[in-house]
XYZ file of C-alpha atoms in Angstrom:
673
model
C 5.481 -32.030 -11.137
C 3.880 -30.392 -8.089
C 4.943 -26.901 -7.102
C 8.059 -26.626 -4.906
C 8.830 -30.321 -5.136
C 12.540 -30.034 -4.384
C 13.116 -29.282 -0.715
C 11.070 -26.111 -0.527
C 9.822 -26.439 3.027
C 12.093 -23.926 4.683
C 11.885 -21.376 7.443
C 13.525 -17.967 7.244
C 14.743 -16.163 10.322
C 16.345 -13.000 8.943
C 16.440 -10.704 5.938
C 19.597 -10.626 3.856
C 19.739 -7.114 2.483
C 21.504 -4.062 3.889
C 20.792 -0.383 3.321
C 22.930 2.092 1.437
C 23.138 4.593 -1.391
C 22.032 5.075 -4.969
C 23.759 4.457 -8.270
C 25.466 7.292 -10.128
C 23.771 10.482 -8.949
C 24.795 14.106 -9.350
C 26.916 15.739 -6.624
C 25.043 16.393 -3.412
C 23.935 19.821 -2.246
C 25.934 21.443 0.472
C 25.071 20.015 3.862
C 24.049 23.455 5.129
C 21.560 24.036 2.310
C 18.059 22.852 3.119
C 16.568 20.535 0.514
C 13.445 22.231 -0.888
C 10.087 20.926 0.295
C 9.062 20.286 -3.312
C 11.941 17.856 -3.839
C 10.371 15.396 -1.398
C 6.796 15.560 -2.652
C 7.101 15.759 -6.424
C 5.252 13.045 -8.278
C 7.636 10.300 -9.438
C 9.235 10.944 -12.814
C 9.434 7.214 -13.509
C 6.965 4.731 -12.036
C 7.196 1.317 -13.659
C 8.941 -0.831 -16.267
C 7.788 -4.260 -17.477
C 9.086 -6.611 -20.146
C 6.837 -8.047 -22.816
C 6.478 -11.853 -22.605
C 9.201 -12.365 -25.248
C 11.555 -9.857 -23.586
C 11.907 -7.746 -26.741
C 9.901 -4.693 -25.592
C 9.662 -2.662 -22.388
C 6.483 -0.923 -21.257
C 7.160 2.121 -19.068
C 5.192 4.662 -17.033
C 6.862 8.089 -16.843
C 6.084 11.797 -16.709
C 5.388 13.397 -20.061
C 5.901 16.964 -21.206
C 2.771 18.262 -19.446
C 3.596 16.482 -16.158
C 1.036 13.805 -16.949
C 1.972 10.135 -16.579
C 2.245 8.497 -19.986
C 2.641 4.924 -21.212
C 5.554 4.336 -23.571
C 7.134 1.278 -25.175
C 10.877 0.932 -25.783
C 12.208 -1.789 -28.030
C 15.209 -3.473 -26.398
C 18.372 -2.151 -28.066
C 16.727 1.105 -29.150
C 17.264 4.535 -27.590
C 13.913 6.292 -28.028
C 10.631 5.029 -26.566
C 7.349 5.311 -28.457
C 4.520 6.986 -26.536
C 1.383 4.885 -26.923
C -0.955 6.496 -24.362
C -0.979 10.101 -23.135
C -3.774 12.466 -22.092
C -4.021 16.189 -21.377
C -6.293 15.852 -18.357
C -5.549 12.358 -17.005
C -2.639 10.097 -16.078
C -2.003 6.478 -16.994
C -2.241 4.626 -13.680
C -1.177 1.063 -14.507
C -0.669 -1.266 -17.463
C -0.246 -4.962 -18.312
C 1.075 -6.868 -21.302
C -1.580 -9.199 -22.735
C 0.804 -10.663 -25.304
C 3.895 -9.503 -27.190
C 1.976 -6.876 -29.164
C -0.990 -5.740 -27.064
C -1.370 -3.981 -23.720
C -4.183 -2.825 -21.454
C -4.017 0.252 -19.236
C -6.242 2.337 -16.979
C -6.328 5.989 -15.918
C -6.364 8.261 -12.905
C -6.004 11.982 -12.300
C -3.069 12.851 -10.063
C -3.636 16.567 -10.545
C -7.394 16.668 -9.822
C -7.838 19.817 -11.876
C -11.324 20.814 -13.028
C -12.590 17.236 -13.207
C -14.536 14.994 -10.899
C -12.086 13.357 -8.519
C -13.995 10.121 -8.113
C -14.192 8.883 -11.696
C -13.430 5.225 -12.321
C -10.050 4.115 -13.706
C -11.566 2.802 -16.940
C -9.721 0.304 -19.128
C -8.207 0.651 -22.597
C -6.390 -1.714 -24.944
C -3.826 -0.749 -27.589
C -1.150 -2.400 -29.679
C 2.428 -1.341 -29.035
C 2.482 0.398 -32.443
C -0.496 2.562 -31.255
C -2.951 0.735 -33.516
C -6.315 -0.855 -32.689
C -7.006 1.221 -29.572
C -10.272 0.289 -27.893
C -12.010 1.663 -24.806
C -13.202 -1.335 -22.820
C -14.449 0.334 -19.611
C -15.636 3.918 -19.285
C -13.900 6.100 -16.696
C -16.773 8.590 -16.513
C -18.742 8.516 -13.278
C -22.239 7.105 -13.697
C -24.823 6.083 -11.144
C -25.429 2.422 -10.428
C -28.591 2.370 -12.581
C -27.364 4.605 -15.406
C -26.446 2.660 -18.526
C -23.277 3.525 -20.392
C -23.743 4.443 -24.028
C -21.619 2.504 -26.485
C -19.839 -0.823 -26.031
C -17.847 0.107 -22.910
C -18.494 -1.586 -19.593
C -19.667 0.476 -16.601
C -17.131 2.585 -14.670
C -17.144 0.269 -11.642
C -15.415 -2.475 -13.665
C -11.745 -3.168 -12.889
C -8.886 -5.131 -14.434
C -8.126 -8.374 -12.600
C -5.735 -10.547 -14.622
C -4.549 -11.523 -18.081
C -5.521 -14.922 -19.448
C -2.347 -16.889 -18.803
C -1.300 -19.713 -21.079
C -3.344 -18.379 -23.992
C -2.574 -16.585 -27.243
C -5.962 -14.857 -27.229
C -6.102 -11.092 -26.499
C -8.344 -11.708 -23.476
C -8.287 -10.409 -19.917
C -10.452 -10.896 -16.850
C -12.265 -7.929 -15.328
C -14.433 -7.758 -12.221
C -17.469 -5.508 -11.957
C -18.880 -4.354 -8.644
C -22.435 -5.601 -8.303
C -23.400 -1.997 -7.581
C -21.270 1.153 -7.480
C -20.610 0.951 -3.711
C -20.325 -2.833 -3.441
C -17.292 -4.860 -2.371
C -18.590 -7.930 -4.226
C -17.925 -8.557 -7.901
C -19.115 -10.279 -11.050
C -16.330 -11.719 -13.202
C -16.108 -11.298 -16.977
C -13.741 -12.662 -19.566
C -13.184 -9.743 -21.939
C -11.814 -9.808 -25.482
C -9.665 -6.680 -25.879
C -9.945 -6.645 -29.685
C -13.740 -6.823 -29.919
C -14.997 -5.801 -26.480
C -17.064 -9.000 -26.269
C -17.574 -10.409 -22.772
C -18.421 -13.721 -21.146
C -19.975 -13.682 -17.666
C -18.488 -16.291 -15.344
C -20.855 -18.268 -13.140
C -20.393 -17.317 -9.477
C -21.278 -19.194 -6.262
C -22.562 -16.143 -4.355
C -21.482 -12.599 -3.503
C -17.832 -12.887 -4.473
C -15.349 -10.578 -2.756
C -12.218 -12.147 -4.298
C -11.539 -14.102 -7.481
C -8.388 -16.141 -8.177
C -7.428 -17.131 -11.734
C -5.125 -20.106 -12.225
C -2.042 -19.978 -14.446
C -3.902 -21.820 -17.203
C -6.301 -18.896 -17.476
C -9.266 -20.489 -15.678
C -11.150 -18.972 -12.678
C -10.544 -21.472 -9.877
C -11.247 -19.818 -6.524
C -14.089 -17.545 -5.438
C -14.271 -16.123 -1.929
C -17.790 -15.079 -0.958
C -19.222 -12.938 1.822
C -22.643 -13.608 3.313
C -23.214 -11.412 6.344
C -20.304 -12.050 8.696
C -19.389 -15.343 7.009
C -16.601 -15.768 4.456
C -16.522 -18.935 2.326
C -13.908 -20.172 -0.146
C -15.210 -22.070 -3.191
C -13.285 -24.110 -5.769
C -14.304 -24.641 -9.397
C -13.827 -28.400 -9.600
C -12.848 -29.498 -13.143
C -14.296 -32.960 -12.467
C -17.831 -31.624 -12.019
C -17.517 -28.178 -13.611
C -19.242 -26.789 -10.525
C -18.276 -24.702 -7.509
C -17.372 -26.742 -4.440
C -17.125 -25.347 -0.906
C -13.651 -25.645 0.641
C -13.713 -23.693 3.905
C -15.801 -21.178 5.806
C -15.277 -18.829 8.759
C -16.243 -15.348 9.996
C -14.421 -12.846 7.773
C -12.952 -11.099 10.816
C -11.660 -14.414 12.198
C -8.028 -15.514 12.332
C -9.209 -18.887 10.998
C -9.995 -17.311 7.638
C -7.893 -18.628 4.739
C -6.571 -16.165 2.175
C -6.222 -17.743 -1.314
C -2.964 -16.541 -2.869
C -1.888 -18.657 -5.850
C -3.201 -21.492 -8.002
C -0.522 -23.488 -9.825
C -0.890 -25.038 -13.303
C -0.576 -28.445 -11.646
C -3.780 -27.791 -9.719
C -2.242 -26.866 -6.364
C -3.849 -24.126 -4.285
C -1.710 -22.015 -1.962
C -3.199 -19.919 0.802
C -2.059 -17.677 3.631
C -3.175 -19.030 6.992
C -2.401 -18.899 10.711
C -3.330 -22.572 11.189
C -3.288 -22.225 14.969
C 0.087 -20.473 15.039
C 0.999 -16.906 15.913
C 2.199 -15.843 12.450
C 0.511 -16.315 9.098
C 2.443 -18.573 6.729
C 2.087 -19.845 3.174
C 0.473 -23.300 2.991
C -0.579 -25.697 0.288
C -4.288 -26.510 0.553
C -5.060 -30.142 -0.254
C -8.099 -30.019 -2.555
C -8.838 -33.710 -2.107
C -8.815 -33.649 1.692
C -10.166 -30.079 2.012
C -7.457 -29.162 4.503
C -4.071 -27.517 4.841
C -0.897 -29.543 4.572
C 0.735 -30.188 7.931
C 3.828 -28.067 7.262
C 3.951 -24.593 5.721
C 5.713 -23.913 2.443
C 7.090 -20.654 3.849
C 7.106 -19.438 7.440
C 8.824 -16.225 8.578
C 9.981 -15.915 12.157
C 8.202 -12.983 13.819
C 6.394 -11.867 10.662
C 3.251 -12.758 8.757
C 3.881 -13.872 5.200
C 2.787 -11.112 2.840
C 4.227 -11.634 -0.603
C 3.780 -13.328 -3.925
C 5.006 -16.153 -6.108
C 7.043 -15.417 -9.236
C 5.761 -17.551 -12.089
C 6.875 -18.071 -15.691
C 4.035 -18.706 -18.147
C 6.382 -20.019 -20.833
C 8.336 -22.321 -18.529
C 5.172 -23.189 -16.602
C 6.880 -23.163 -13.256
C 7.347 -21.040 -10.169
C 10.723 -19.313 -10.229
C 10.728 -17.858 -6.732
C 8.882 -16.013 -4.014
C 8.937 -12.445 -2.679
C 8.244 -11.539 0.925
C 8.942 -8.886 3.537
C 10.418 -9.065 7.004
C 12.313 -6.057 8.354
C 13.327 -5.538 4.709
C 12.055 -6.900 1.379
C 13.625 -10.060 -0.017
C 13.397 -12.631 -2.822
C 13.994 -16.367 -2.577
C 14.679 -17.978 -5.945
C 13.922 -21.662 -6.533
C 15.158 -21.518 -10.124
C 18.961 -21.894 -10.199
C 19.404 -19.684 -13.288
C 17.387 -16.882 -11.689
C 19.331 -17.269 -8.442
C 22.652 -16.898 -10.282
C 21.405 -13.814 -12.082
C 20.296 -12.283 -8.780
C 23.773 -12.977 -7.386
C 25.341 -11.148 -10.338
C 23.079 -8.120 -9.908
C 23.665 -7.907 -6.167
C 27.414 -7.974 -6.772
C 27.059 -5.065 -9.209
C 24.616 -3.129 -7.002
C 25.509 -4.035 -3.408
C 23.930 -0.969 -1.804
C 20.273 -1.511 -2.731
C 17.524 -4.084 -2.694
C 17.377 -5.281 -6.304
C 14.081 -6.728 -7.514
C 14.517 -8.673 -10.770
C 11.696 -9.233 -13.236
C 12.295 -11.650 -16.110
C 10.534 -12.129 -19.405
C 8.371 -15.235 -19.722
C 10.560 -16.465 -22.575
C 13.475 -18.297 -20.982
C 15.619 -17.500 -24.037
C 15.487 -13.763 -23.317
C 18.813 -12.484 -21.988
C 17.478 -9.342 -20.287
C 15.754 -8.493 -17.020
C 14.275 -5.385 -15.415
C 16.077 -4.414 -12.215
C 14.212 -2.184 -9.769
C 16.695 -0.993 -7.140
C 15.751 0.951 -4.009
C 16.522 1.393 -0.332
C 15.549 3.459 2.676
C 17.591 6.351 1.241
C 16.908 5.721 -2.459
C 13.452 6.397 -3.966
C 14.065 3.927 -6.775
C 15.888 3.339 -10.064
C 14.861 1.063 -12.959
C 17.526 -0.465 -15.187
C 17.713 -3.033 -17.955
C 20.325 -5.716 -17.428
C 21.690 -7.716 -20.346
C 23.118 -10.957 -19.004
C 24.941 -11.707 -22.240
C 26.970 -8.480 -22.150
C 26.938 -7.887 -18.377
C 25.707 -4.327 -18.974
C 23.193 -2.176 -17.131
C 21.191 0.494 -18.973
C 19.307 3.028 -16.881
C 15.646 3.406 -17.829
C 14.583 5.972 -15.266
C 14.665 7.246 -11.699
C 11.694 7.835 -9.436
C 13.008 11.088 -7.987
C 16.271 12.403 -9.504
C 16.219 15.394 -7.123
C 16.955 13.157 -4.151
C 20.588 12.383 -3.325
C 20.747 9.241 -1.159
C 23.861 10.403 0.685
C 21.746 13.267 2.055
C 19.001 10.944 3.266
C 18.689 9.342 6.713
C 18.789 5.577 7.195
C 16.022 3.544 8.829
C 16.582 1.051 11.598
C 13.986 -1.509 12.619
C 13.773 -2.215 16.332
C 11.363 -3.428 18.977
C 10.569 -1.720 22.253
C 8.559 -3.016 25.218
C 5.080 -1.644 25.844
C 4.063 -1.097 29.454
C 2.346 -4.507 29.575
C 5.417 -6.251 28.111
C 4.203 -6.655 24.520
C 7.015 -6.043 22.034
C 6.203 -3.253 19.581
C 8.006 -3.119 16.210
C 9.084 0.330 15.043
C 11.340 2.054 12.553
C 13.701 4.732 13.875
C 15.118 7.389 11.558
C 17.773 9.777 12.848
C 19.017 12.914 11.023
C 22.184 12.496 8.951
C 24.146 15.135 10.868
C 24.781 15.154 14.605
C 25.292 12.489 17.232
C 21.698 11.225 17.270
C 21.136 12.256 20.882
C 18.690 14.575 22.659
C 16.843 15.371 19.430
C 13.504 17.022 18.737
C 11.386 13.991 17.877
C 8.248 13.143 15.920
C 6.208 10.055 16.765
C 4.580 9.380 13.378
C 1.468 7.206 13.739
C 0.273 5.243 10.725
C -3.296 5.121 9.450
C -5.469 2.084 8.924
C -5.011 1.106 11.654
C -5.264 -2.585 10.681
C -2.291 -2.539 8.301
C 1.461 -2.718 8.565
C 2.539 0.918 8.809
C 6.335 0.852 8.597
C 8.346 -0.419 5.646
C 12.015 -0.286 4.739
C 11.760 2.129 1.849
C 12.202 5.795 1.030
C 9.377 7.703 2.710
C 9.039 11.374 1.689
C 7.365 12.420 4.948
C 9.967 10.746 7.150
C 12.888 11.979 5.064
C 11.562 15.549 5.006
C 11.311 15.596 8.794
C 14.767 14.044 9.199
C 16.227 16.599 6.778
C 14.957 19.325 9.125
C 16.787 17.778 12.081
C 14.027 15.672 13.652
C 14.225 12.081 14.799
C 11.237 10.061 13.574
C 9.726 6.988 15.238
C 7.130 4.923 13.340
C 5.549 2.429 15.766
C 3.525 -0.534 14.554
C 1.362 -0.473 17.664
C -0.839 -3.419 18.649
C -3.616 -3.988 16.138
C -1.190 -3.469 13.250
C -0.959 -6.402 10.875
C 2.145 -8.228 9.719
C 3.530 -9.256 13.118
C 1.380 -12.163 14.161
C -2.066 -12.817 15.552
C -1.073 -12.024 19.146
C 0.018 -8.538 18.122
C -3.141 -8.004 16.081
C -5.595 -9.391 18.646
C -4.077 -7.232 21.387
C -5.556 -4.251 19.521
C -9.173 -5.444 19.633
C -11.353 -2.528 20.816
C -8.259 -0.640 21.974
C -8.645 2.684 20.152
C -7.598 5.322 22.663
C -6.592 2.654 25.194
C -3.713 0.141 24.855
C -3.122 1.117 21.222
C -2.673 4.677 22.402
C -0.383 3.598 25.233
C 1.886 1.872 22.708
C 2.351 5.188 20.906
C 3.167 7.001 24.152
C 5.556 4.204 25.107
C 7.456 4.764 21.842
C 8.202 8.313 22.953
C 9.145 7.187 26.461
C 11.464 4.534 25.036
C 13.184 7.131 22.823
C 13.683 9.373 25.868
C 15.136 6.506 27.908
C 17.543 5.626 25.086
C 18.700 9.223 24.813
C 17.437 9.795 21.269
C 14.621 12.185 22.184
C 14.701 15.425 24.129
C 11.823 14.923 26.606
C 10.775 18.570 26.190
C 10.641 18.454 22.375
C 8.365 15.605 21.278
C 5.490 16.029 18.828
C 2.905 13.438 17.767
C 1.642 13.349 14.177
C -0.361 11.195 11.795
C -3.143 10.888 9.227
C -6.508 9.093 9.319
C -6.278 6.735 12.335
C -2.919 8.425 12.957
C -4.846 11.699 13.220
C -7.142 10.130 15.809
C -4.108 8.914 17.776
C -2.576 12.388 17.572
C -5.643 13.974 19.155
C -5.917 11.290 21.825
C -2.186 11.569 22.537
C -2.529 15.279 23.240
C -5.592 14.604 25.410
C -4.148 11.660 27.389
C -0.455 12.588 27.547
C -0.102 16.390 27.425
C 3.054 16.261 29.535
C 4.697 13.930 27.005
C 3.635 15.474 23.684
C 4.354 19.173 23.354
C 2.330 19.562 20.125
C 0.409 17.615 17.508
C -0.153 17.536 13.755
C -3.084 15.628 12.332
C -4.482 15.438 8.835
C -7.666 13.750 7.570
C -8.016 12.337 11.072
C -10.933 10.531 12.711
C -12.284 12.663 15.571
C -15.143 10.484 16.806
C -15.802 6.751 16.372
C -19.567 7.256 16.318
C -19.166 9.537 13.311
C -17.601 6.589 11.461
C -20.904 4.791 11.940
C -23.257 7.724 11.456
C -21.965 9.569 8.383
C -23.652 7.648 5.584
C -21.997 9.322 2.602
C -18.574 7.944 3.533
C -17.086 5.071 1.526
C -17.299 2.632 4.455
C -19.287 -0.440 3.411
C -22.313 -1.671 5.327
C -20.537 -4.994 5.930
C -17.660 -3.154 7.639
C -20.066 -1.187 9.824
C -22.194 -4.232 10.693
C -19.577 -6.936 11.150
C -16.109 -5.384 11.228
C -16.228 -2.226 13.331
C -18.228 -3.708 16.244
C -15.610 -6.468 16.622
C -12.426 -4.503 16.004
C -13.292 -0.989 17.232
C -16.413 -1.134 19.373
C -20.163 -1.671 19.278
C -22.205 1.536 19.326
C -24.635 0.117 21.874
C -22.655 -2.372 23.962
C -19.518 -0.201 24.091
C -21.220 3.193 24.162
C -19.447 4.367 27.319
C -16.029 3.349 25.974
C -16.622 5.038 22.616
C -17.528 8.260 24.427
C -14.507 8.076 26.737
C -12.154 7.515 23.804
C -13.695 10.157 21.528
C -11.467 13.175 20.839
C -14.613 15.159 20.016
C -16.178 14.399 23.409
C -12.903 15.336 25.130
C -11.941 18.354 23.026
C -11.840 20.662 26.056
C -8.926 18.631 27.469
C -6.701 19.337 24.469
C -4.633 22.395 25.368
C -1.414 21.812 23.453
C -0.684 23.478 20.057
C -2.338 21.639 17.181
C -2.211 21.780 13.368
C -5.240 20.257 11.563
C -5.666 19.697 7.813
C -8.506 18.113 5.810
C -9.551 17.542 2.209
C -12.976 18.821 1.236
C -13.642 15.775 -0.965
C -12.669 13.121 1.586
C -15.109 10.197 1.598
C -13.047 7.934 3.862
C -13.011 10.404 6.781
C -15.481 13.104 5.708
C -14.497 16.660 6.562
C -17.277 16.828 9.161
C -14.834 15.016 11.471
C -12.485 17.972 11.217
C -14.966 20.852 11.303
C -16.813 19.505 14.360
C -13.595 19.017 16.312
C -12.103 22.358 15.262
C -15.174 24.219 16.498
C -15.103 22.316 19.781
C -11.366 22.637 20.510
C -11.218 26.323 19.635
C -13.515 27.161 22.556
C -10.654 26.693 25.050
C -7.525 26.434 22.910
C -6.481 29.413 20.805
C -3.348 27.674 19.538
C -5.021 25.568 16.849
C -4.302 26.038 13.149
C -6.802 24.850 10.532
C -6.235 24.322 6.811
C -8.613 22.897 4.214
C -7.704 21.823 0.698
C -10.706 22.036 -1.619
C -9.338 19.707 -4.336
C -8.162 16.932 -2.020
C -9.674 13.770 -0.613
C -8.245 11.311 1.908
C -4.640 12.381 1.589
C -2.978 15.189 -0.318
C -1.744 14.631 -3.868
C -1.349 18.010 -5.545
C 2.236 19.237 -5.314
C 1.159 22.793 -4.476
C -0.857 21.521 -1.512
C 1.940 19.310 -0.231
C 4.376 22.219 -0.487
C 1.924 24.372 1.449
C 1.093 21.740 4.077
C 4.629 20.545 4.774
C 5.828 24.139 4.760
C 3.271 24.819 7.487
C 4.515 21.738 9.351
C 8.088 22.998 9.185
C 7.114 26.375 10.668
C 4.843 24.764 13.273
C 7.525 22.360 14.481
C 10.229 24.995 14.502
C 8.027 27.167 16.666
C 7.049 24.521 19.201
C 9.877 21.952 19.411
C 12.424 23.330 16.953
C 16.147 23.625 16.717
C 16.872 25.139 20.140
C 16.230 23.052 23.295
C 13.445 24.605 25.352
C 12.606 24.648 29.030
C 9.820 22.375 30.297
C 6.368 23.929 30.106
C 3.038 22.910 31.579
C 0.374 21.524 29.303
C -1.777 24.607 29.844
C 0.902 27.187 29.047
C 0.671 29.151 25.818
């Protein structure tokens, strides 16, 4: 039977979940006692829980005794988990069940102490009883031409998928064709022997898709500016071209899922404003006329929930203003209904075992005020057993709720944004932070617990997170409106967020600060340059300070394809748009920035190398004495060490209190000190 055969062509117009509090926490701190900075930025104590295919074992990622993330397995019905992977100098990053007895996992280093930050994640396999451990991929950094000693694959090899529908201990891994490449060779890898089989590819493959029978079916290639989707046709045992378009084009199809029945599902705009989920007809080489799932006002960005044992799709997950799940399987839908009745105050994501006879499920519950709790639910006994909490220090009743809204930009375009107001007070005339997301070609705001937002709200600040034009997730019109608009209309959208908050009475017009990281750092600098009468101060970390530097610094991690084909289209061409790039460069306009500014960079940043920060700091300091600089030697593009986050956000607290803090201030000119 074909996927979604029973009346599955539906359109959703609203999310169904509401925000609220956590399950069974300790009494809250007194309202007058400030929550410590560290409580917001500690690494999660519990990160993940997954059932084995038969539902008899639970794999879990949690903090061990030395504050390193470990992998443990708990047998259902037992009280004590068995640690099967732990390291003194590294953390387990992710894991997957291959079968009921064997798992694979990879590593990272959240502490970055005394080791190279940019090592690969590696890949290891181990049985749940700790036996037959095998290193499959080295995590030690090696150059592209340096051969790895021993049987392990090179460090730039990454886990892709398990081999579904098979009892073999095999997985698929993809290996970058060189250490800096975004194109990959595909290998089938036996996790007991380390033996590999190279899969034939149709070109420079940027994305592989494995079907639920364990066969590579789709390969997306990049050749210059062109992206092509190929299909491994079982009739000819050869790759067949399905569709082709420029990889920056809205006509590009994004392969998402390949069903056991041979149906391909892709994300596509198909001439409409929002991207939906479509079935792609492999015989006609075209999309079906109607989408499988279309979300009003939002691009589809989710996944299908599939059962290997039942060989059917159980449901689909997606996100609108809040996350949601739509179950097609009636048993799963009833179980979701039971869980939501027990836990009405959170979004509850259920994960089932592949074996339909299993009577347990993992429940991951979270909200805008709740960092996350994992529980095991036994449907036979109607009992919940807590497995772990992401951040036990956080009391949801002390956290501020998020509201999604839309405000009009000056040209009439509707801009989505999340508004967070402090728990105490009437929500009026507040010191306000406009928090600008990085990317910028991503969706920035989500309905979840955000440590940065909650820290600021806990200190009495309103927080606005605008998804300015150019952000993804809200349709092609919203995205296209951001083409070559760095420092222009994209910047105006950010300023209009502050003006909207003033007009609504949320923000005190004399106490607004702009802040952000990466592209958000760029927008912070441009906001202070363009709108000094609106933004009283700015905080930027790991921020871009000049678009030309993005092109010219060759040791960054930006690919050549992005520089040749992406940046000229989305941001600006160095030659054709030279005047615009100069006019919208914070570095070229540093003398115009006279408001107080806090800057922070990581020495090891390869995404936005520290040269962006040092060049701008030297330039702005010539005429602005009120600039604070901080550099974190162990950090890259973003700050991960707890000590550095405590230091940085402590600095932010003092900086904000000084410039827009608790007491309303009189208006001041942009040049006053």
